[in-house]
PDB file of C-alpha atoms in Angstrom:
ATOM      1  CA  MET A   7       0.194   0.137   0.020  1.00 62.00           C
ATOM      2  CA  ASN A   8       1.872   3.477  -0.891  1.00 66.00           C
ATOM      3  CA  ALA A   9       0.412   5.912   1.553  1.00 70.00           C
ATOM      4  CA  ASP A  10       0.240   8.795  -1.008  1.00 79.00           C
ATOM      5  CA  GLY A  11      -2.547  10.991   0.855  1.00 83.00           C
ATOM      6  CA  PHE A  12      -4.699  10.638  -2.647  1.00 92.00           C
ATOM      7  CA  VAL A  13      -5.557   7.092  -2.817  1.00 93.00           C
ATOM      8  CA  TYR A  14      -4.471   5.865   1.009  1.00 96.00           C
ATOM      9  CA  VAL A  15      -3.483   7.830   3.872  1.00 97.00           C
ATOM     10  CA  SER A  16      -0.946   7.138   6.605  1.00 97.00           C
ATOM     11  CA  LEU A  17      -1.050   7.399  10.818  1.00 97.00           C
ATOM     12  CA  GLY A  18       1.734  10.324  10.150  1.00 97.00           C
ATOM     13  CA  GLN A  19       0.247  12.168   7.535  1.00 97.00           C
ATOM     14  CA  LEU A  20      -3.234  12.148   9.955  1.00 98.00           C
ATOM     15  CA  MET A  21      -0.864  13.372  12.702  1.00 97.00           C
ATOM     16  CA  ALA A  22       0.767  16.084  10.986  1.00 96.00           C
ATOM     17  CA  LEU A  23      -2.414  17.811  10.256  1.00 96.00           C
ATOM     18  CA  GLN A  24      -2.525  19.180  13.560  1.00 95.00           C
ATOM     19  CA  PHE A  25      -0.705  22.204  12.188  1.00 93.00           C
ATOM     20  CA  GLN A  26      -3.383  22.933   9.467  1.00 94.00           C
ATOM     21  CA  ALA A  27      -6.252  22.801  11.901  1.00 94.00           C
ATOM     22  CA  ARG A  28      -4.710  25.519  14.287  1.00 89.00           C
ATOM     23  CA  ASP A  29      -6.854  28.560  12.711  1.00 86.00           C
ATOM     24  CA  LEU A  30     -10.110  26.383  12.325  1.00 90.00           C
ATOM     25  CA  SER A  31     -12.999  25.986  14.626  1.00 86.00           C
ATOM     26  CA  PHE A  32     -16.311  24.341  14.628  1.00 82.00           C
ATOM     27  CA  VAL A  33     -17.783  27.022  16.937  1.00 68.00           C
ATOM     28  CA  ALA A  34     -15.969  29.954  16.667  1.00 53.00           C
ATOM     29  CA  ARG A  35     -18.236  33.243  15.902  1.00 48.00           C
ATOM     30  CA  GLN A  36     -18.383  32.667  12.033  1.00 49.00           C
ATOM     31  CA  PRO A  37     -18.390  35.528   9.529  1.00 49.00           C
ATOM     32  CA  GLN A  38     -21.563  35.919   7.083  1.00 47.00           C
ATOM     33  CA  GLY A  39     -21.871  33.898   4.278  1.00 47.00           C
ATOM     34  CA  SER A  40     -20.659  30.745   6.325  1.00 48.00           C
ATOM     35  CA  LEU A  41     -22.672  27.809   6.099  1.00 47.00           C
ATOM     36  CA  LEU A  42     -22.633  27.691  10.045  1.00 50.00           C
ATOM     37  CA  ALA A  43     -24.412  31.021   9.802  1.00 45.00           C
ATOM     38  CA  GLY A  44     -27.490  32.690   8.479  1.00 40.00           C
ATOM     39  CA  ASN A  45     -30.316  30.837   6.822  1.00 35.00           C
ATOM     40  CA  HIS A  46     -28.519  27.531   5.873  1.00 36.00           C
ATOM     41  CA  ALA A  47     -28.560  26.088   9.997  1.00 39.00           C
ATOM     42  CA  SER A  48     -28.440  27.756  13.327  1.00 42.00           C
ATOM     43  CA  ARG A  49     -24.883  28.510  15.052  1.00 46.00           C
ATOM     44  CA  LEU A  50     -23.733  25.438  16.921  1.00 63.00           C
ATOM     45  CA  ARG A  51     -24.280  25.688  20.259  1.00 62.00           C
ATOM     46  CA  GLY A  52     -20.614  25.762  21.433  1.00 57.00           C
ATOM     47  CA  ARG A  53     -19.813  24.581  25.065  1.00 56.00           C
ATOM     48  CA  GLY A  54     -22.715  24.266  27.465  1.00 57.00           C
ATOM     49  CA  LEU A  55     -23.497  26.371  30.488  1.00 61.00           C
ATOM     50  CA  ASN A  56     -23.260  25.530  34.305  1.00 59.00           C
ATOM     51  CA  PHE A  57     -25.383  27.577  36.502  1.00 61.00           C
ATOM     52  CA  ASP A  58     -23.171  29.584  38.821  1.00 64.00           C
ATOM     53  CA  GLU A  59     -25.064  31.956  41.330  1.00 76.00           C
ATOM     54  CA  LEU A  60     -27.551  34.366  42.045  1.00 82.00           C
ATOM     55  CA  ARG A  61     -26.821  37.800  42.332  1.00 84.00           C
ATOM     56  CA  ARG A  62     -28.352  41.558  41.945  1.00 87.00           C
ATOM     57  CA  TYR A  63     -28.673  42.901  38.603  1.00 85.00           C
ATOM     58  CA  GLN A  64     -26.188  45.412  37.446  1.00 85.00           C
ATOM     59  CA  PRO A  65     -26.519  47.431  34.261  1.00 84.00           C
ATOM     60  CA  GLY A  66     -25.585  45.487  31.146  1.00 80.00           C
ATOM     61  CA  ASP A  67     -26.720  42.273  32.475  1.00 81.00           C
ATOM     62  CA  ASP A  68     -28.785  40.007  29.863  1.00 81.00           C
ATOM     63  CA  LEU A  69     -32.454  40.480  30.480  1.00 81.00           C
ATOM     64  CA  ARG A  70     -32.917  37.227  29.626  1.00 82.00           C
ATOM     65  CA  HIS A  71     -31.037  35.800  32.627  1.00 83.00           C
ATOM     66  CA  LEU A  72     -33.566  37.417  35.385  1.00 86.00           C
ATOM     67  CA  ASP A  73     -34.711  35.251  37.842  1.00 86.00           C
ATOM     68  CA  TRP A  74     -38.542  36.358  38.107  1.00 84.00           C
ATOM     69  CA  ARG A  75     -39.455  34.065  41.527  1.00 86.00           C
ATOM     70  CA  ALA A  76     -36.410  35.669  43.067  1.00 85.00           C
ATOM     71  CA  SER A  77     -36.746  38.816  41.917  1.00 86.00           C
ATOM     72  CA  LEU A  78     -40.224  39.166  43.285  1.00 88.00           C
ATOM     73  CA  ARG A  79     -39.005  37.560  46.210  1.00 86.00           C
ATOM     74  CA  THR A  80     -36.333  40.087  47.414  1.00 87.00           C
ATOM     75  CA  GLY A  81     -37.987  43.201  45.789  1.00 88.00           C
ATOM     76  CA  LYS A  82     -35.202  43.867  43.819  1.00 88.00           C
ATOM     77  CA  PRO A  83     -33.865  42.489  40.300  1.00 89.00           C
ATOM     78  CA  VAL A  84     -31.859  39.346  40.542  1.00 86.00           C
ATOM     79  CA  VAL A  85     -30.045  37.591  37.609  1.00 85.00           C
ATOM     80  CA  ARG A  86     -28.750  34.005  37.300  1.00 83.00           C
ATOM     81  CA  THR A  87     -24.985  33.936  36.483  1.00 77.00           C
ATOM     82  CA  PHE A  88     -23.499  30.772  34.340  1.00 69.00           C
ATOM     83  CA  THR A  89     -19.844  29.662  33.742  1.00 61.00           C
ATOM     84  CA  GLU A  90     -18.880  27.602  30.811  1.00 60.00           C
ATOM     85  CA  GLU A  91     -18.333  24.059  30.825  1.00 59.00           C
ATOM     86  CA  ARG A  92     -14.626  23.450  30.610  1.00 59.00           C
ATOM     87  CA  ASP A  93     -14.691  20.934  28.052  1.00 73.00           C
ATOM     88  CA  ARG A  94     -17.163  19.019  26.131  1.00 86.00           C
ATOM     89  CA  PRO A  95     -17.190  15.519  24.611  1.00 93.00           C
ATOM     90  CA  ALA A  96     -16.681  15.154  20.404  1.00 96.00           C
ATOM     91  CA  LEU A  97     -17.756  12.286  18.328  1.00 98.00           C
ATOM     92  CA  ILE A  98     -15.890  12.321  15.010  1.00 98.00           C
ATOM     93  CA  VAL A  99     -17.884   9.686  12.665  1.00 98.00           C
ATOM     94  CA  VAL A 100     -15.728   8.605   9.354  1.00 98.00           C
ATOM     95  CA  ASP A 101     -16.879   7.107   6.875  1.00 97.00           C
ATOM     96  CA  GLN A 102     -14.364   4.091   4.780  1.00 97.00           C
ATOM     97  CA  ARG A 103     -16.913   2.150   3.155  1.00 94.00           C
ATOM     98  CA  MET A 104     -16.569   1.143  -0.132  1.00 91.00           C
ATOM     99  CA  SER A 105     -18.661   3.453  -1.517  1.00 88.00           C
ATOM    100  CA  MET A 106     -15.928   6.175  -0.519  1.00 92.00           C
ATOM    101  CA  PHE A 107     -13.215   4.119  -2.502  1.00 91.00           C
ATOM    102  CA  PHE A 108     -13.482   6.161  -5.542  1.00 84.00           C
ATOM    103  CA  GLY A 109     -12.055   9.356  -7.290  1.00 84.00           C
ATOM    104  CA  SER A 110     -11.976  10.633 -10.828  1.00 80.00           C
ATOM    105  CA  VAL A 111      -9.853  13.790  -9.950  1.00 82.00           C
ATOM    106  CA  ARG A 112      -7.447  14.273  -7.659  1.00 90.00           C
ATOM    107  CA  SER A 113      -7.998  12.071  -4.553  1.00 94.00           C
ATOM    108  CA  PHE A 114     -10.170   9.101  -3.474  1.00 93.00           C
ATOM    109  CA  LYS A 115     -13.110   9.982  -1.156  1.00 94.00           C
ATOM    110  CA  SER A 116     -11.788   7.851   1.460  1.00 96.00           C
ATOM    111  CA  ALA A 117      -8.436   9.652   1.870  1.00 97.00           C
ATOM    112  CA  VAL A 118     -10.490  12.938   1.607  1.00 97.00           C
ATOM    113  CA  ALA A 119     -12.945  11.588   4.779  1.00 98.00           C
ATOM    114  CA  ALA A 120      -9.682  10.475   6.216  1.00 98.00           C
ATOM    115  CA  GLU A 121      -7.854  13.782   6.145  1.00 98.00           C
ATOM    116  CA  LEU A 122     -11.144  15.493   7.261  1.00 98.00           C
ATOM    117  CA  GLY A 123     -11.570  13.288  10.233  1.00 98.00           C
ATOM    118  CA  ALA A 124      -8.294  14.023  11.361  1.00 98.00           C
ATOM    119  CA  LEU A 125      -8.823  17.729  10.997  1.00 98.00           C
ATOM    120  CA  ALA A 126     -11.908  17.701  13.101  1.00 97.00           C
ATOM    121  CA  ALA A 127     -10.349  15.830  15.878  1.00 98.00           C
ATOM    122  CA  TRP A 128      -7.371  18.353  15.702  1.00 97.00           C
ATOM    123  CA  MET A 129     -10.028  21.187  15.836  1.00 95.00           C
ATOM    124  CA  VAL A 130     -11.872  19.608  19.188  1.00 95.00           C
ATOM    125  CA  PHE A 131      -8.383  18.995  20.867  1.00 95.00           C
ATOM    126  CA  ASN A 132      -7.119  22.352  19.943  1.00 93.00           C
ATOM    127  CA  ALA A 133     -10.169  24.041  21.538  1.00 90.00           C
ATOM    128  CA  GLY A 134      -9.789  22.030  25.077  1.00 90.00           C
ATOM    129  CA  ASP A 135     -12.565  19.705  24.312  1.00 92.00           C
ATOM    130  CA  ARG A 136     -12.574  15.516  24.625  1.00 94.00           C
ATOM    131  CA  VAL A 137     -11.660  13.750  21.303  1.00 97.00           C
ATOM    132  CA  GLY A 138     -13.608  10.491  20.557  1.00 97.00           C
ATOM    133  CA  GLY A 139     -15.130   9.092  17.691  1.00 97.00           C
ATOM    134  CA  LEU A 140     -16.379   5.869  15.560  1.00 98.00           C
ATOM    135  CA  VAL A 141     -14.947   4.635  12.501  1.00 98.00           C
ATOM    136  CA  PHE A 142     -16.632   2.401  10.079  1.00 98.00           C
ATOM    137  CA  ASN A 143     -16.796   0.659   6.818  1.00 96.00           C
ATOM    138  CA  ASP A 144     -19.128  -2.206   5.422  1.00 94.00           C
ATOM    139  CA  GLN A 145     -18.325  -4.733   7.946  1.00 93.00           C
ATOM    140  CA  ARG A 146     -17.847  -3.052  11.724  1.00 95.00           C
ATOM    141  CA  ILE A 147     -17.639   0.127  13.729  1.00 97.00           C
ATOM    142  CA  ASP A 148     -14.432   1.024  15.808  1.00 98.00           C
ATOM    143  CA  SER A 149     -15.403   3.020  18.583  1.00 97.00           C
ATOM    144  CA  VAL A 150     -12.881   5.499  20.476  1.00 97.00           C
ATOM    145  CA  ALA A 151     -14.444   7.062  23.927  1.00 96.00           C
ATOM    146  CA  PRO A 152     -13.899  10.530  24.039  1.00 96.00           C
ATOM    147  CA  LEU A 153     -11.011  11.702  26.049  1.00 94.00           C
ATOM    148  CA  ARG A 154      -8.747  15.156  26.345  1.00 93.00           C
ATOM    149  CA  SER A 155      -6.087  13.627  25.206  1.00 94.00           C
ATOM    150  CA  ARG A 156      -3.494  13.867  22.525  1.00 95.00           C
ATOM    151  CA  LYS A 157      -3.057  10.317  22.549  1.00 97.00           C
ATOM    152  CA  ARG A 158      -6.828  10.017  22.076  1.00 97.00           C
ATOM    153  CA  VAL A 159      -6.093  11.721  18.937  1.00 98.00           C
ATOM    154  CA  GLU A 160      -3.617   9.671  17.982  1.00 98.00           C
ATOM    155  CA  ALA A 161      -5.903   6.581  18.696  1.00 98.00           C
ATOM    156  CA  LEU A 162      -8.640   7.906  16.642  1.00 98.00           C
ATOM    157  CA  CYS A 163      -6.482   8.701  13.720  1.00 98.00           C
ATOM    158  CA  SER A 164      -4.542   5.317  13.992  1.00 98.00           C
ATOM    159  CA  ARG A 165      -8.397   3.782  13.604  1.00 98.00           C
ATOM    160  CA  ILE A 166      -9.108   5.893  10.423  1.00 98.00           C
ATOM    161  CA  ALA A 167      -5.531   4.864   9.164  1.00 98.00           C
ATOM    162  CA  GLN A 168      -6.145   0.971   9.518  1.00 98.00           C
ATOM    163  CA  GLN A 169      -9.628   1.158   7.937  1.00 98.00           C
ATOM    164  CA  ASN A 170      -8.261   3.232   5.198  1.00 97.00           C
ATOM    165  CA  GLY A 171      -6.138   0.920   4.445  1.00 96.00           C
ATOM    166  CA  GLU A 172      -7.984  -1.991   4.396  1.00 96.00           C
ATOM    167  CA  LEU A 173     -10.032  -0.624   1.154  1.00 94.00           C
ATOM    168  CA  ALA A 174      -9.419  -2.617  -2.027  1.00 90.00           C
ATOM    169  CA  ALA A 175     -11.086  -2.825  -5.274  1.00 81.00           C
ATOM    170  CA  ARG A 176     -11.255  -6.556  -4.382  1.00 83.00           C
ATOM    171  CA  ASN A 177     -13.317  -5.787  -1.846  1.00 82.00           C
ATOM    172  CA  PRO A 178     -17.171  -6.925  -1.697  1.00 78.00           C
ATOM    173  CA  ASP A 179     -19.378  -3.794  -2.489  1.00 68.00           C
ATOM    174  CA  HIS A 180     -22.390  -3.687   0.423  1.00 66.00           C
ATOM    175  CA  GLU A 181     -24.164  -1.066  -1.454  1.00 62.00           C
ATOM    176  CA  GLY A 182     -27.576  -1.096   0.104  1.00 58.00           C
ATOM    177  CA  ASP A 183     -26.829  -2.203   3.557  1.00 73.00           C
ATOM    178  CA  ASP A 184     -27.951  -0.167   6.631  1.00 90.00           C
ATOM    179  CA  GLN A 185     -24.253   0.302   8.006  1.00 94.00           C
ATOM    180  CA  LEU A 186     -25.038   4.483   8.192  1.00 95.00           C
ATOM    181  CA  ASP A 187     -27.813   3.666   9.901  1.00 96.00           C
ATOM    182  CA  LYS A 188     -26.211   1.433  12.253  1.00 97.00           C
ATOM    183  CA  VAL A 189     -23.646   3.905  13.049  1.00 97.00           C
ATOM    184  CA  LEU A 190     -25.963   6.732  13.686  1.00 97.00           C
ATOM    185  CA  ARG A 191     -27.854   4.662  16.359  1.00 97.00           C
ATOM    186  CA  GLN A 192     -24.553   3.899  17.995  1.00 97.00           C
ATOM    187  CA  CYS A 193     -24.246   7.983  17.855  1.00 96.00           C
ATOM    188  CA  VAL A 194     -27.496   8.369  19.418  1.00 95.00           C
ATOM    189  CA  ALA A 195     -26.830   5.810  22.124  1.00 95.00           C
ATOM    190  CA  VAL A 196     -23.516   6.929  23.041  1.00 93.00           C
ATOM    191  CA  ALA A 197     -24.237  10.794  23.165  1.00 92.00           C
ATOM    192  CA  GLY A 198     -26.823  11.708  25.327  1.00 82.00           C
ATOM    193  CA  HIS A 199     -26.744  15.732  25.334  1.00 85.00           C
ATOM    194  CA  ASP A 200     -24.252  18.351  25.014  1.00 87.00           C
ATOM    195  CA  HIS A 201     -21.920  16.577  22.564  1.00 93.00           C
ATOM    196  CA  LEU A 202     -20.276  17.623  19.215  1.00 94.00           C
ATOM    197  CA  ILE A 203     -21.091  15.409  16.566  1.00 96.00           C
ATOM    198  CA  CYS A 204     -18.810  15.496  13.200  1.00 97.00           C
ATOM    199  CA  LEU A 205     -20.125  13.244  10.632  1.00 97.00           C
ATOM    200  CA  VAL A 206     -17.713  12.877   7.301  1.00 98.00           C
ATOM    201  CA  SER A 207     -19.147  10.812   4.462  1.00 95.00           C
ATOM    202  CA  ASP A 208     -20.842  10.534   1.253  1.00 91.00           C
ATOM    203  CA  PHE A 209     -23.670   9.676   2.866  1.00 92.00           C
ATOM    204  CA  ALA A 210     -24.476   6.375   0.571  1.00 87.00           C
ATOM    205  CA  GLY A 211     -27.652   4.469   1.410  1.00 87.00           C
ATOM    206  CA  ALA A 212     -29.060   7.823   3.318  1.00 89.00           C
ATOM    207  CA  GLY A 213     -33.185   7.591   3.531  1.00 90.00           C
ATOM    208  CA  PRO A 214     -36.038   8.160   5.944  1.00 92.00           C
ATOM    209  CA  HIS A 215     -34.561   6.623   8.805  1.00 94.00           C
ATOM    210  CA  THR A 216     -31.297   8.333   8.336  1.00 94.00           C
ATOM    211  CA  LEU A 217     -33.395  11.494   8.530  1.00 94.00           C
ATOM    212  CA  GLN A 218     -35.102  10.642  12.025  1.00 95.00           C
ATOM    213  CA  LEU A 219     -31.793   9.845  13.577  1.00 96.00           C
ATOM    214  CA  LEU A 220     -30.132  12.916  12.524  1.00 95.00           C
ATOM    215  CA  GLN A 221     -32.875  14.782  13.763  1.00 94.00           C
ATOM    216  CA  GLN A 222     -32.839  12.815  17.184  1.00 94.00           C
ATOM    217  CA  LEU A 223     -29.224  13.423  17.745  1.00 94.00           C
ATOM    218  CA  SER A 224     -29.477  17.239  16.677  1.00 92.00           C
ATOM    219  CA  ALA A 225     -32.153  17.859  19.277  1.00 91.00           C
ATOM    220  CA  HIS A 226     -29.750  17.599  22.256  1.00 91.00           C
ATOM    221  CA  ASN A 227     -26.489  18.132  20.451  1.00 93.00           C
ATOM    222  CA  ASP A 228     -24.317  19.898  18.115  1.00 93.00           C
ATOM    223  CA  VAL A 229     -24.177  17.965  14.577  1.00 94.00           C
ATOM    224  CA  VAL A 230     -22.242  19.057  11.618  1.00 94.00           C
ATOM    225  CA  ALA A 231     -22.074  16.838   8.217  1.00 94.00           C
ATOM    226  CA  LEU A 232     -19.316  17.142   5.975  1.00 95.00           C
ATOM    227  CA  GLN A 233     -20.686  15.029   2.603  1.00 92.00           C
ATOM    228  CA  VAL A 234     -17.393  14.303   0.480  1.00 94.00           C
ATOM    229  CA  TYR A 235     -18.629  14.022  -3.293  1.00 91.00           C
ATOM    230  CA  ASP A 236     -16.797  13.572  -6.119  1.00 88.00           C
ATOM    231  CA  PRO A 237     -16.982  16.008  -9.104  1.00 85.00           C
ATOM    232  CA  LEU A 238     -17.955  13.608 -11.710  1.00 77.00           C
ATOM    233  CA  ALA A 239     -21.267  13.701 -10.228  1.00 68.00           C
ATOM    234  CA  LEU A 240     -21.901  17.445 -10.476  1.00 61.00           C
ATOM    235  CA  ASN A 241     -19.850  17.540 -14.139  1.00 56.00           C
ATOM    236  CA  VAL A 242     -19.975  14.622 -16.497  1.00 50.00           C
ATOM    237  CA  PRO A 243     -17.785  15.145 -19.445  1.00 50.00           C
ATOM    238  CA  SER A 244     -18.899  15.712 -22.669  1.00 49.00           C
ATOM    239  CA  ARG A 245     -15.968  14.435 -24.695  1.00 51.00           C
ATOM    240  CA  GLY A 246     -13.860  11.667 -25.289  1.00 53.00           C
ATOM    241  CA  GLN A 247     -13.354   8.603 -23.217  1.00 53.00           C
ATOM    242  CA  LEU A 248     -13.768   8.666 -19.501  1.00 54.00           C
ATOM    243  CA  ARG A 249     -11.819   6.776 -17.812  1.00 54.00           C
ATOM    244  CA  VAL A 250     -12.577   5.999 -14.156  1.00 55.00           C
ATOM    245  CA  THR A 251     -10.550   3.770 -11.808  1.00 50.00           C
ATOM    246  CA  GLN A 252     -11.426   2.083  -8.371  1.00 49.00           C
ATOM    247  CA  GLY A 253      -7.990   0.536  -6.917  1.00 47.00           C
ATOM    248  CA  GLN A 254      -7.091  -1.626  -9.712  1.00 51.00           C
ATOM    249  CA  LEU A 255     -10.298  -1.570 -11.364  1.00 53.00           C
ATOM    250  CA  GLN A 256     -10.406   0.356 -14.674  1.00 56.00           C
ATOM    251  CA  VAL A 257     -13.599   1.238 -16.857  1.00 56.00           C
ATOM    252  CA  GLU A 258     -13.876   3.397 -20.294  1.00 55.00           C
ATOM    253  CA  LEU A 259     -16.995   4.987 -20.738  1.00 49.00           C
ATOM    254  CA  ALA A 260     -17.682   6.576 -23.480  1.00 46.00           C
ATOM    255  CA  VAL A 261     -19.311   9.796 -22.783  1.00 43.00           C
ATOM    256  CA  ASN A 262     -19.243  11.817 -25.965  1.00 50.00           C
ATOM    257  CA  GLN A 263     -22.105   9.445 -26.773  1.00 46.00           C
ATOM    258  CA  ARG A 264     -25.559  10.900 -25.356  1.00 52.00           C
ATOM    259  CA  GLN A 265     -26.749   7.768 -24.274  1.00 47.00           C
ATOM    260  CA  VAL A 266     -23.825   7.133 -21.834  1.00 37.00           C
ATOM    261  CA  ARG A 267     -23.343  10.722 -20.690  1.00 39.00           C
ATOM    262  CA  GLN A 268     -27.116  11.330 -19.953  1.00 45.00           C
ATOM    263  CA  PRO A 269     -27.851   8.347 -17.685  1.00 45.00           C
ATOM    264  CA  LEU A 270     -24.706   8.211 -15.664  1.00 45.00           C
ATOM    265  CA  GLY A 271     -25.027  12.284 -15.127  1.00 43.00           C
ATOM    266  CA  ASP A 272     -28.780  11.985 -14.055  1.00 44.00           C
ATOM    267  CA  PHE A 273     -27.703   8.891 -11.575  1.00 43.00           C
ATOM    268  CA  LEU A 274     -24.428  10.745 -10.257  1.00 55.00           C
ATOM    269  CA  GLY A 275     -25.704  14.207  -9.819  1.00 54.00           C
ATOM    270  CA  GLY A 276     -29.136  13.177  -8.915  1.00 51.00           C
ATOM    271  CA  ARG A 277     -28.302  10.687  -5.850  1.00 70.00           C
ATOM    272  CA  LEU A 278     -26.126  13.836  -4.772  1.00 77.00           C
ATOM    273  CA  LYS A 279     -28.697  16.233  -4.766  1.00 77.00           C
ATOM    274  CA  ASP A 280     -31.267  13.714  -2.804  1.00 80.00           C
ATOM    275  CA  VAL A 281     -28.431  13.340   0.080  1.00 81.00           C
ATOM    276  CA  ALA A 282     -27.971  17.045   0.341  1.00 80.00           C
ATOM    277  CA  SER A 283     -31.596  17.451   0.494  1.00 84.00           C
ATOM    278  CA  LEU A 284     -32.120  15.059   3.127  1.00 86.00           C
ATOM    279  CA  LEU A 285     -29.513  16.528   5.208  1.00 84.00           C
ATOM    280  CA  ARG A 286     -30.441  20.158   4.639  1.00 82.00           C
ATOM    281  CA  ARG A 287     -34.102  18.606   6.003  1.00 87.00           C
ATOM    282  CA  SER A 288     -32.787  17.551   9.201  1.00 88.00           C
ATOM    283  CA  GLN A 289     -31.328  20.962   9.928  1.00 86.00           C
ATOM    284  CA  VAL A 290     -27.911  20.018  10.546  1.00 90.00           C
ATOM    285  CA  PRO A 291     -25.106  22.164   9.011  1.00 90.00           C
ATOM    286  CA  LEU A 292     -23.907  20.849   5.835  1.00 89.00           C
ATOM    287  CA  LEU A 293     -20.436  21.651   4.454  1.00 92.00           C
ATOM    288  CA  MET A 294     -19.717  20.284   0.614  1.00 90.00           C
ATOM    289  CA  ILE A 295     -16.257  18.829   0.402  1.00 94.00           C
ATOM    290  CA  SER A 296     -14.965  17.646  -2.965  1.00 93.00           C
ATOM    291  CA  THR A 297     -12.079  15.230  -3.714  1.00 94.00           C
ATOM    292  CA  ALA A 298     -10.615  17.946  -6.521  1.00 92.00           C
ATOM    293  CA  LEU A 299      -9.005  20.075  -4.118  1.00 94.00           C
ATOM    294  CA  PRO A 300      -7.227  19.722  -0.878  1.00 94.00           C
ATOM    295  CA  ALA A 301      -9.639  19.237   2.396  1.00 95.00           C
ATOM    296  CA  ALA A 302      -7.817  21.573   4.721  1.00 94.00           C
ATOM    297  CA  GLU A 303      -8.133  24.211   2.196  1.00 93.00           C
ATOM    298  CA  GLN A 304     -12.082  23.387   1.684  1.00 94.00           C
ATOM    299  CA  LEU A 305     -12.651  23.245   5.167  1.00 93.00           C
ATOM    300  CA  ARG A 306     -11.315  26.613   5.800  1.00 91.00           C
ATOM    301  CA  SER A 307     -13.519  28.031   3.081  1.00 89.00           C
ATOM    302  CA  GLU A 308     -16.528  26.661   4.509  1.00 88.00           C
ATOM    303  CA  LEU A 309     -16.390  27.510   7.645  1.00 86.00           C
ATOM    304  CA  GLY A 310     -15.739  31.240   6.612  1.00 77.00           C
ATOM    305  CA  LYS A 311     -12.124  31.037   7.869  1.00 45.00           C
ATOM    306  CA  ARG A 312     -10.567  32.274   4.765  1.00 39.00           C
ATOM    307  CA  ARG A 313      -7.848  34.675   5.408  1.00 38.00           C
TER     308      ARG A 313
END
C-alpha cells in the first residue's frame, strides 16, 4: 500500500494535520456567508453552561437571565449567572465504506474523509474538548471513547488509517446495507446531550430513517455534516472517453455518446442532490467537500475562515 495521501493515508500524515487545523473552529463566531451562520443552519451551540449563582442585577446584564421568582421574593431584580463548561465530548464519525473508495480527479473520497476526520479531531483537541469517534466500513464500527488527550487523537487517527488501508478494489460492494444508520444509532446511544458530532461521509444509502436519526441526534447535540463528493457527479465530461479508476479496476466510458453521458449524469447528480436535500431537511449544517481540492483548504473556506 502506497500512502500517497490521494488513495491511501498514513497515521503520520493524519497526525501532521494538527498544524493545518490551528486556525479552524466549528464553534467560533462565523462571518456572514459561512454555512454555519445565516439561513442555512443555526450556529453551533458551543460549550454548555453551568449555573453558578444568583446576584443583584447590574446595568448591562442580559435581561433573559432575570430570575423572576427570586426578584419577586426579594423585591429587587436578580439574575442568574453561568459559567462555561471547561470541555465537552466530541464524536468524529468517519466513513470508510467501499462507496468511498472512488476518485475521478485528485483524491479518493475515502482519503479526503480520512483527512477531514483527522482535521476535525485536531480542531476539537485545540479547542480544549474531549476527542472520540466512530470509524466504520461495510463490516464493522471501531469506537474510540472521548478523552482530552493527544494519545486519544492518535488512537482515533490510527483507526482511520487502519480502515483506510483495508480498502481495495477486490473488496465486495455492500451498497444497500444500513451500515450508515447503524453507526448513527450507535451515536444516539453514546451521545446523550451536549456532544459535538461531526459526520464525514458521502452518505450513500441515506434514507428516511437516516433523517429521523439525524433529527434525534441534533435535538440535544451539535451536529455538523461534511458530505464528501466527487466532481464527476456534478459535471460529466461531454467529450472523449472517461476513465474511471477504483483501485486496480479501470473502466472507460464513452461519454461523448449521449446515451452514456445522460444516464450517468442523471444518476450521479441526482443521488448527490437527494442526499444533500435530506441532510438539509434534518436542519444539520452541511458542508460540501470535493475530492478535487485539498481537504484543509476547502474546510477553511466552508467554515468562512478564509484569510
